[in-house]
mmCIF file of C-alpha atoms in Angstrom:
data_model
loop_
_atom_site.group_PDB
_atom_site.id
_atom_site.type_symbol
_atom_site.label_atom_id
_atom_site.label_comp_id
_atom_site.label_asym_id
_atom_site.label_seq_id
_atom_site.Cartn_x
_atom_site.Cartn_y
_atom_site.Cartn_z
ATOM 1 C CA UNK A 1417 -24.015 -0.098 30.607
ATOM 2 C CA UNK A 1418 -20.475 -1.003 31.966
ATOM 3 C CA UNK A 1419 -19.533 -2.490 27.988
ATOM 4 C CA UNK A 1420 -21.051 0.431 26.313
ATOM 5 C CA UNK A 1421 -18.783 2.832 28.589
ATOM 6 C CA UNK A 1422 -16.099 0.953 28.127
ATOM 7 C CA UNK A 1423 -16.280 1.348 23.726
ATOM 8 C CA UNK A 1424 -17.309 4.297 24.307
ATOM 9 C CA UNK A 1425 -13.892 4.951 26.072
ATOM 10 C CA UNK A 1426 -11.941 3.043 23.351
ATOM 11 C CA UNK A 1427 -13.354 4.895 20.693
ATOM 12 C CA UNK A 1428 -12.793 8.217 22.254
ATOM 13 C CA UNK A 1429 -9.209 7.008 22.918
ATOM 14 C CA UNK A 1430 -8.439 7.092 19.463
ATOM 15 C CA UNK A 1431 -6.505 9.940 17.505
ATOM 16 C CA UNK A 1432 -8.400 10.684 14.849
ATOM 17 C CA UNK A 1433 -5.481 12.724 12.927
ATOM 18 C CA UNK A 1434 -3.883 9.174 12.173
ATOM 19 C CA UNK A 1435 -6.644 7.137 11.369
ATOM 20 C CA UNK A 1436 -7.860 10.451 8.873
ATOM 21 C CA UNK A 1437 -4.714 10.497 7.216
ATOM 22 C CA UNK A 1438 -4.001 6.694 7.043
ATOM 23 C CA UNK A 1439 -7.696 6.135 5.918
ATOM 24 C CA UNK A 1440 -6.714 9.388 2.857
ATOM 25 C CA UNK A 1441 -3.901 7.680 2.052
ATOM 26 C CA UNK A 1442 -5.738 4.302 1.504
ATOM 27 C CA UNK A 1443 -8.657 5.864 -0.310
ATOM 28 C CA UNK A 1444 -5.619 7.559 -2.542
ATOM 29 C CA UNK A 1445 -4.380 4.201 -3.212
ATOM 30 C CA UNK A 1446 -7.784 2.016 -4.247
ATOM 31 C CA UNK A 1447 -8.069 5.122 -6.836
ATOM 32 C CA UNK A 1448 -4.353 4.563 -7.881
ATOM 33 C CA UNK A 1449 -5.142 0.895 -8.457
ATOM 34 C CA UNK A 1450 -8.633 1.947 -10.364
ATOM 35 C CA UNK A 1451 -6.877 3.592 -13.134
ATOM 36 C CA UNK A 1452 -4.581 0.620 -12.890
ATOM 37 C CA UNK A 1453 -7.355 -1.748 -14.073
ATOM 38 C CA UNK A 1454 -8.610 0.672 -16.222
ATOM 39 C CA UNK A 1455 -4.936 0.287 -18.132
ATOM 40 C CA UNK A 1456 -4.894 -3.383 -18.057
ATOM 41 C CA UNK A 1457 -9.032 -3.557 -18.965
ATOM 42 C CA UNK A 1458 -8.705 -4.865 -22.338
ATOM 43 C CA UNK A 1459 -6.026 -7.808 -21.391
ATOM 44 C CA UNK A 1460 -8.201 -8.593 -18.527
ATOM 45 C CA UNK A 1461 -11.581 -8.571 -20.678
ATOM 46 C CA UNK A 1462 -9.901 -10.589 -23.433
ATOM 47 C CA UNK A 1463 -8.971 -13.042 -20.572
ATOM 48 C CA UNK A 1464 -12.288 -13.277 -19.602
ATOM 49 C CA UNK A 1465 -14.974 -12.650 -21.506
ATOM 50 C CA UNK A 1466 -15.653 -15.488 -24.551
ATOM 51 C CA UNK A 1467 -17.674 -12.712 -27.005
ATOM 52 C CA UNK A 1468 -14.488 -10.678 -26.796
ATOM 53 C CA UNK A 1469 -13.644 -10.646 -30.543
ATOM 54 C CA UNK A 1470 -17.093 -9.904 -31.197
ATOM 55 C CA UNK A 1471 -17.968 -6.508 -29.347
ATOM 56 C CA UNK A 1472 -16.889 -3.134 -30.689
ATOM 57 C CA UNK A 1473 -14.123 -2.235 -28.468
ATOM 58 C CA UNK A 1474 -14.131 2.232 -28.597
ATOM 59 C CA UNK A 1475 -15.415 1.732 -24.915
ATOM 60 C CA UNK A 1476 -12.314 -0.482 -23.258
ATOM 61 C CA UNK A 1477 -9.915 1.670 -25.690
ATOM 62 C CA UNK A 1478 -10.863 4.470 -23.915
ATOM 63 C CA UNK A 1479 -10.985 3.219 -20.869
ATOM 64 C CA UNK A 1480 -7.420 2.205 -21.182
ATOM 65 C CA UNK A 1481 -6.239 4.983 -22.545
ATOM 66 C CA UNK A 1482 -7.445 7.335 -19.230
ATOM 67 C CA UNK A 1483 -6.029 4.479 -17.099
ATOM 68 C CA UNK A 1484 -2.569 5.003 -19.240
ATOM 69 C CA UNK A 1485 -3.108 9.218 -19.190
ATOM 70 C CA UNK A 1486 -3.258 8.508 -15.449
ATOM 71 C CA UNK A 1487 -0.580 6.437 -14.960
ATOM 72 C CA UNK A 1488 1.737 8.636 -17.067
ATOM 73 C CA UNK A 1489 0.381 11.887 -15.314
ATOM 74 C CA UNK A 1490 3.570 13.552 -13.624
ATOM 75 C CA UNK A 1491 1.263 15.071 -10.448
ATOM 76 C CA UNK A 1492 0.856 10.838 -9.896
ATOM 77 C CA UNK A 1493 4.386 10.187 -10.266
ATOM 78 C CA UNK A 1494 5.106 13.073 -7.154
ATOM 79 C CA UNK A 1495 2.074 11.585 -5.125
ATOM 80 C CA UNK A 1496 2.954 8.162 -4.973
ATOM 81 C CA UNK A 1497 5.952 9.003 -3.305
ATOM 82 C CA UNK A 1498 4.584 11.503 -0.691
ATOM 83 C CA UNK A 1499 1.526 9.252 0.255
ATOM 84 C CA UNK A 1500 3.807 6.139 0.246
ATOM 85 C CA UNK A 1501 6.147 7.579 2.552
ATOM 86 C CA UNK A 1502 3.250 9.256 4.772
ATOM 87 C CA UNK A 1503 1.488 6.168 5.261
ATOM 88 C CA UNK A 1504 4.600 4.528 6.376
ATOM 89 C CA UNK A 1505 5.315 7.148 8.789
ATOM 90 C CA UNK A 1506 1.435 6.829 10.196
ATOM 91 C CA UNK A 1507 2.868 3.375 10.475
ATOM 92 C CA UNK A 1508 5.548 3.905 12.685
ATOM 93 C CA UNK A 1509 3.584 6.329 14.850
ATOM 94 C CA UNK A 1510 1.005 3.935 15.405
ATOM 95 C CA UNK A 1511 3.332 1.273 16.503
ATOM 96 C CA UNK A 1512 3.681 3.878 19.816
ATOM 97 C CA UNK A 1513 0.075 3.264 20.665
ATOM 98 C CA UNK A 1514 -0.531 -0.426 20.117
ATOM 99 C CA UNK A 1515 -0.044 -2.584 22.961
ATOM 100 C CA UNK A 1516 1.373 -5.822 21.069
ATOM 101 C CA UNK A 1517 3.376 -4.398 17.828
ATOM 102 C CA UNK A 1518 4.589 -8.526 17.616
ATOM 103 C CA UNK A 1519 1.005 -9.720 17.091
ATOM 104 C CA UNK A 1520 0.158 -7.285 15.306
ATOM 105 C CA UNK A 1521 3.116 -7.414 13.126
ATOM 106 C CA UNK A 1522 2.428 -11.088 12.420
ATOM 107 C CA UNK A 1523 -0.903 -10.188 11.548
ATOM 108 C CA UNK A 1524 0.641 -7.832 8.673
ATOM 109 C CA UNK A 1525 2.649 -10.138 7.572
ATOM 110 C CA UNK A 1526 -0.006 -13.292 7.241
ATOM 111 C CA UNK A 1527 -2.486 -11.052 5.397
ATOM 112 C CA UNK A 1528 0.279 -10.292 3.413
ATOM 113 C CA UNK A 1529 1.133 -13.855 2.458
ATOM 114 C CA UNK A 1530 -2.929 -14.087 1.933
ATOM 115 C CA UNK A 1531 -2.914 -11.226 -0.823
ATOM 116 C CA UNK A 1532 0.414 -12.499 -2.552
ATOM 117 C CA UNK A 1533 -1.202 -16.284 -2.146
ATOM 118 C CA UNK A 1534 -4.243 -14.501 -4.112
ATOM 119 C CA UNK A 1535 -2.501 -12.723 -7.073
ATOM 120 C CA UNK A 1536 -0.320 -15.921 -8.000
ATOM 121 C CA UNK A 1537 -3.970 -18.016 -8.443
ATOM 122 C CA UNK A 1538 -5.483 -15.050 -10.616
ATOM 123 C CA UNK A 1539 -2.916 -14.963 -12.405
ATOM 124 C CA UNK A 1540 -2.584 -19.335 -13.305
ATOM 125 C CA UNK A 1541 -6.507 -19.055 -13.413
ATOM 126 C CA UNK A 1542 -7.042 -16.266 -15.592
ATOM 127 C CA UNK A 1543 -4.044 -13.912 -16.863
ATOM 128 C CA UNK A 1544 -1.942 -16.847 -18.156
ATOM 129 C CA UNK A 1545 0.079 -14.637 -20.782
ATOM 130 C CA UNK A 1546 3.584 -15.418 -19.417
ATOM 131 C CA UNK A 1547 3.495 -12.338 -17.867
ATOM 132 C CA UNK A 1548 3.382 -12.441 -14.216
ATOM 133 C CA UNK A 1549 4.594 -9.098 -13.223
ATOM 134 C CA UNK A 1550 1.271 -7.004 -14.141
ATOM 135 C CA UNK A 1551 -0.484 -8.553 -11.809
ATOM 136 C CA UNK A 1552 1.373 -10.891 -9.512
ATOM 137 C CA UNK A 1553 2.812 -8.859 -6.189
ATOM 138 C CA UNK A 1554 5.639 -10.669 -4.874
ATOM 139 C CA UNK A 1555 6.909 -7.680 -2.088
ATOM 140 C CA UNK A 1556 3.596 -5.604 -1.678
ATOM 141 C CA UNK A 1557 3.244 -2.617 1.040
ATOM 142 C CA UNK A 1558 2.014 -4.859 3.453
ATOM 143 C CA UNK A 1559 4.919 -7.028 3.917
ATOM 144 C CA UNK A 1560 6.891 -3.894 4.062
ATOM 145 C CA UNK A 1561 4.765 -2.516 6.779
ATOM 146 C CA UNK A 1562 4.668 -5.639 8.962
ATOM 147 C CA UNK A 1563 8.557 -6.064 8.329
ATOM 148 C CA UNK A 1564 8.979 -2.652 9.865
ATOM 149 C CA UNK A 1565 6.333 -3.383 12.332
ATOM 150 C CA UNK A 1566 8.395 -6.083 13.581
ATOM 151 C CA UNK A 1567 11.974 -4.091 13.409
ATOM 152 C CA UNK A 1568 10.041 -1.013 15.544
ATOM 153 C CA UNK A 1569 8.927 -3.963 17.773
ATOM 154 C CA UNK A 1570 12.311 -5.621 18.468
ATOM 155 C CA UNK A 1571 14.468 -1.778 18.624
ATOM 156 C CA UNK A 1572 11.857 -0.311 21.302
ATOM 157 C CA UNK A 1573 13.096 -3.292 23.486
ATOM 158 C CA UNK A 1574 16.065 -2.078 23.802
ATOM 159 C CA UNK A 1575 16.925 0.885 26.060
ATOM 160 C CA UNK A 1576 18.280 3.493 24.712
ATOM 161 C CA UNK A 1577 18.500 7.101 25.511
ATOM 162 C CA UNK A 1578 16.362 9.354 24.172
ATOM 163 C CA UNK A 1579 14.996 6.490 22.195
ATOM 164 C CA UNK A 1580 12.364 8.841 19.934
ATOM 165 C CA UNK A 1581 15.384 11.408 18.647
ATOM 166 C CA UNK A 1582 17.611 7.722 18.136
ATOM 167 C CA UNK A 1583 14.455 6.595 15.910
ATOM 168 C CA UNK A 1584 14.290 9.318 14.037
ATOM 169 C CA UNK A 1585 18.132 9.893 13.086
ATOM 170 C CA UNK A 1586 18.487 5.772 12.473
ATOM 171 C CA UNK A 1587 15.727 6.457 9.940
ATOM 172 C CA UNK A 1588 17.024 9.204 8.098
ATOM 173 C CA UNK A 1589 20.432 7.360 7.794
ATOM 174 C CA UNK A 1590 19.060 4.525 5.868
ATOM 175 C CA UNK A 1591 16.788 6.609 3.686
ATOM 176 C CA UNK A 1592 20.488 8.764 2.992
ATOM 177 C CA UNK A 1593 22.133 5.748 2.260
ATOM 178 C CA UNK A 1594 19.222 4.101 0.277
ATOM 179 C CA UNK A 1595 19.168 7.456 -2.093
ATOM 180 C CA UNK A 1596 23.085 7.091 -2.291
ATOM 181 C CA UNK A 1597 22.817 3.942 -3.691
ATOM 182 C CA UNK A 1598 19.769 4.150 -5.879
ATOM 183 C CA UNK A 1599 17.776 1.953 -3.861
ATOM 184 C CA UNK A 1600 13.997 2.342 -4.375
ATOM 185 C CA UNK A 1601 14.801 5.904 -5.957
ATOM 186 C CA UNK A 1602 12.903 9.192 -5.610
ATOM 187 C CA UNK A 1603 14.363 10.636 -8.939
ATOM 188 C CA UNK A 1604 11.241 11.131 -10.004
ATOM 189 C CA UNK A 1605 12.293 11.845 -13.745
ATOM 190 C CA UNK A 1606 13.613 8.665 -13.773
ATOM 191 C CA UNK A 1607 12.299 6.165 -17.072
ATOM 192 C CA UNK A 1608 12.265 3.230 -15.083
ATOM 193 C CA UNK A 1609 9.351 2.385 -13.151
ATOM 194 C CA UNK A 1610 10.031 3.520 -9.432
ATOM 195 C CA UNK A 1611 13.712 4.544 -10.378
ATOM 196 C CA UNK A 1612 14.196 0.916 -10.686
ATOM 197 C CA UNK A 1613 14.506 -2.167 -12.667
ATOM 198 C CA UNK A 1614 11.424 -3.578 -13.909
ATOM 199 C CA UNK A 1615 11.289 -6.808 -16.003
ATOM 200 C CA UNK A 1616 8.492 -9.299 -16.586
ATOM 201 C CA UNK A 1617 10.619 -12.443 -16.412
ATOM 202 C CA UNK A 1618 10.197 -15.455 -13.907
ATOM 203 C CA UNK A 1619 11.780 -14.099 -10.286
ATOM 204 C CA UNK A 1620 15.276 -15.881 -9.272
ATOM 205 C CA UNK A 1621 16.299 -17.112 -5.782
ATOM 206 C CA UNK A 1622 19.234 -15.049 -6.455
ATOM 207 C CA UNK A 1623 17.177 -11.854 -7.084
ATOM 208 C CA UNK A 1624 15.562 -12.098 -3.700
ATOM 209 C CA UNK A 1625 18.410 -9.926 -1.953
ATOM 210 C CA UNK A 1626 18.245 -7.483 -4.380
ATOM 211 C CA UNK A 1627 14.749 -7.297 -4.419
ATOM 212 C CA UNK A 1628 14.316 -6.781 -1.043
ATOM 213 C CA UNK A 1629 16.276 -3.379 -0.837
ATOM 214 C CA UNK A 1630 15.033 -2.216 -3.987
ATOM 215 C CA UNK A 1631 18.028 -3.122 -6.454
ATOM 216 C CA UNK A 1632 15.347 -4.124 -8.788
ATOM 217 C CA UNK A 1633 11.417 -4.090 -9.399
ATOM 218 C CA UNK A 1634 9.341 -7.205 -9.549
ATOM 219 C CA UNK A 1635 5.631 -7.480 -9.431
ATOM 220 C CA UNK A 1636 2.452 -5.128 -9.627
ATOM 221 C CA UNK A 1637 2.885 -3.888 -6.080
ATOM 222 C CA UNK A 1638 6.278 -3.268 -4.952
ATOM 223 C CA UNK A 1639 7.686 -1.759 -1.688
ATOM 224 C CA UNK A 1640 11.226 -3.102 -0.943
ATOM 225 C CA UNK A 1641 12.203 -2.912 2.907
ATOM 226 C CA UNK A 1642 14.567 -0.351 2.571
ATOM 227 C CA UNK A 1643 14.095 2.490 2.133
ATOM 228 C CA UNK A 1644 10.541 2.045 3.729
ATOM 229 C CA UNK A 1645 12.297 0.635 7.170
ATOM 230 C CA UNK A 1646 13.627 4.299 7.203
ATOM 231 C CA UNK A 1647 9.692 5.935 7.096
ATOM 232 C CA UNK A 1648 8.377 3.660 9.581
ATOM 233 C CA UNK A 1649 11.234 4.384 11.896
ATOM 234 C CA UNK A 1650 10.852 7.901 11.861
ATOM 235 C CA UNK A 1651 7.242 7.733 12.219
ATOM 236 C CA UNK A 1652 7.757 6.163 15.252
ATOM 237 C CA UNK A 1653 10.385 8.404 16.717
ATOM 238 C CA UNK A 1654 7.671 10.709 15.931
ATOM 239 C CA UNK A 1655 5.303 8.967 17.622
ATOM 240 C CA UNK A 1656 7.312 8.302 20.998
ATOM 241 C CA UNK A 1657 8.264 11.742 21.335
ATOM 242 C CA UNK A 1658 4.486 13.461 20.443
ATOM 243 C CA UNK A 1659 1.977 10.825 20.936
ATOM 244 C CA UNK A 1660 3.226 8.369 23.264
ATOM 245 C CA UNK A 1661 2.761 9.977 26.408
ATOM 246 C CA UNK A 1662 -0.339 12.200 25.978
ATOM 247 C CA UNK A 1663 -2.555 9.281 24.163
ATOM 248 C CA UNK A 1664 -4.452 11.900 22.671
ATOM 249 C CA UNK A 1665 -5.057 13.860 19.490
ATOM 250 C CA UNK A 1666 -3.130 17.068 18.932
ATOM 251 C CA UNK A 1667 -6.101 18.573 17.760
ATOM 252 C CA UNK A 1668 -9.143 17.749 19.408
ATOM 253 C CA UNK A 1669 -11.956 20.364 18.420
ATOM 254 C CA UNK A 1670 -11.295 19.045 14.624
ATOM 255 C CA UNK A 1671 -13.260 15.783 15.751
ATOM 256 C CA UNK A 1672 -15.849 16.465 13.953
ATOM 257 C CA UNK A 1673 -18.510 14.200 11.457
ATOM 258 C CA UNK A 1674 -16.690 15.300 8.545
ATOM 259 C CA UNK A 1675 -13.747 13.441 9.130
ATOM 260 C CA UNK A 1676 -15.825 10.209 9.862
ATOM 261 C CA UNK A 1677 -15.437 8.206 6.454
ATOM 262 C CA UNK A 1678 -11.924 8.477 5.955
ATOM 263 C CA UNK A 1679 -11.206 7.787 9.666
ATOM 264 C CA UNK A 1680 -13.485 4.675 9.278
ATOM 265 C CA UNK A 1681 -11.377 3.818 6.497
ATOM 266 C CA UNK A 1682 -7.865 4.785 8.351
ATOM 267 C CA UNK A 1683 -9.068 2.028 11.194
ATOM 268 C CA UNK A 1684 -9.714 -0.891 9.074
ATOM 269 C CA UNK A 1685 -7.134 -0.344 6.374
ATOM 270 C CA UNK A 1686 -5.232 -4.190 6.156
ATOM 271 C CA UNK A 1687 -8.975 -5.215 5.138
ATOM 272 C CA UNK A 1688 -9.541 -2.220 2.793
ATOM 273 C CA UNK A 1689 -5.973 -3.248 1.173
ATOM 274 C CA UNK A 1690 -6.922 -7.073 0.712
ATOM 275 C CA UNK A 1691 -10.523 -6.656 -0.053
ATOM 276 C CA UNK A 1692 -10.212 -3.619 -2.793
ATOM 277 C CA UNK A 1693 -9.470 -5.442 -5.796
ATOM 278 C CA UNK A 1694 -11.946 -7.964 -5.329
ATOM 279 C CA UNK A 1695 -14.816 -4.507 -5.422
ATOM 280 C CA UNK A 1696 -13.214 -2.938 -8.480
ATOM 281 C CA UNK A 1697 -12.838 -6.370 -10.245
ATOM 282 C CA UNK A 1698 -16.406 -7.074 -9.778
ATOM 283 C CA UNK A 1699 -17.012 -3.648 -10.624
ATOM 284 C CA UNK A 1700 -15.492 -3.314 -14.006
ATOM 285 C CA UNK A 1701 -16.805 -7.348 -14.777
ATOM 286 C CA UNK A 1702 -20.361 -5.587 -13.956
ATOM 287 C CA UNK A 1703 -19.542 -2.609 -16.656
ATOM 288 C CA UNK A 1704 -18.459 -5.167 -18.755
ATOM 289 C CA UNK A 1705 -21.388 -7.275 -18.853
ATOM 290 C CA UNK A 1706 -23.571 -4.127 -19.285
ATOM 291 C CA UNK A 1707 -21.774 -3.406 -22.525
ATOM 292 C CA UNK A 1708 -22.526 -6.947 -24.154
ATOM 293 C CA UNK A 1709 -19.907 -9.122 -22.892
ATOM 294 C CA UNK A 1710 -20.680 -12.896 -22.047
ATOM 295 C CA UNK A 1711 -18.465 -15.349 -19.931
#
């Protein structure tokens, strides 16, 4: 009876506002990287499948094609930014209610290593076509977020006055600067990918720097640490100065079932991230093999 109270008080001491949104963004994302397959299904099928040459291919083509319409769709372009940024700030206001932002930064980071560990073996095993950078992710969102996991866990050591409102303006000066410099760039009109460079050549030791502030793109999943160090700062000066204190959700009386999958979601998202791939991969095989391929 004692344990049962005791979850029972640990779920009811989460805010389900942050876990809702977090688990919407996420949700938003495994769609994003749907379509993405669906762009890439033909490559991947051809990789793959040893009847490929043999089966009329009016199904992939259009499966490709809506993955490209997607892609290409200018309501996608404006989304990725917003979410991107949101879940980042979710991020930082988080980091307010965990009690070991260090562990749970190195957590980030490992699964992180995990998921970039995974994409370099699919793509020796099977996407060999000297082209690393559709599927390879060299600086993906979670090394971002447990970078600025780690930077919120190191600057709320230090004292500082009105530490929240110090959080906050520190964030908004490096997202000024990054946009003054064309780092990771919001100009959403932009031809290159992201606002950046994107190439599909071999990365360079001397690239790294540049790559990690978002001088140029590499890889199928890129977040550069700046400007995202700016959203996760400002999420948590958010978080210090609303959530900190209280504990407790801002809006209670919305607690209701319908909020339930995406908050389920929102609470587990590091495995959602490294396991969604691996579902929609299996998935698409599955359609595949229903449509006459053979391995």
């Amino acid at each position: 009876m004692e344990e049962n109270a005791v979850i029972s008080k640990q779920k009811k001491s989460r805010i389900w506002e942050i876990d809702f949104l977090r688990g919407f963004c996420i949700l938003l994302m495994v769609v994003d990287h749907f379509f993405w397959d669906l762009t890439y299904i033909r490559s991947i099928a051809s990789s793959i499948f040893s009847n490929y040459g043999q089966i009329d291919q009016s199904t992939l083509m259009d499966w490709q094609q809506l993955g490209s319409a997607y892609w290409s769709w200018p309501v996608r372009v404006y989304a990725h930014y917003i979410v991107s940024a949101l879940f980042f700030i979710l991020s930082g206001i988080s980091c307010c209610l965990s009690k070991n932002n260090f562990i749970h930064s190195l957590k980030i980071i490992i699964g992180s290593i995990i998921f970039q560990a995974a994409t370099w073996v699919i793509y020796f095993v099977a996407y060999n076509n000297n082209q690393p950078g559709q599927i390879v992710a060299i600086f993906n969102v979670l090394l971002a977020l447990g970078v600025g996991v780690l930077a919120v866990a190191l600057l709320r050591k230090i004292k500082i006055p009105y530490h929240g409102q110090f959080m906050i303006a520190l964030g908004l000066i490096i997202f000024i600067v990054s946009m003054a410099f064309n780092l990771y760039s919001i100009q959403l009109l932009s031809t290159d990918w992201y606002g950046s460079k994107w190439f599909y050549g071999w990365i360079k030791w001397d690239d790294v720097g540049a790559l990690l502030i978002g001088r140029e793109c590499w890889g199928s999943d890129y977040f550069p640490i700046i400007p995202c160090l700016a959203y996760t700062f400002i999420g948590c000066g958010i978080g210090e100065l609303v959530y900190e204190k209280r504990k407790t959700s801002l809006m209670p009386r919305g607690d209701n079932f319908w909020h339930k999958p995406l908050s389920f979601l929102g609470r587990y998202t590091m495995w959602v991230y490294l396991l969604h791939q691996v579902v929609l991969f299996a998935g698409l095989i599955i359609a595949c093999l229903c449509l006459g391929y053979r391995f």
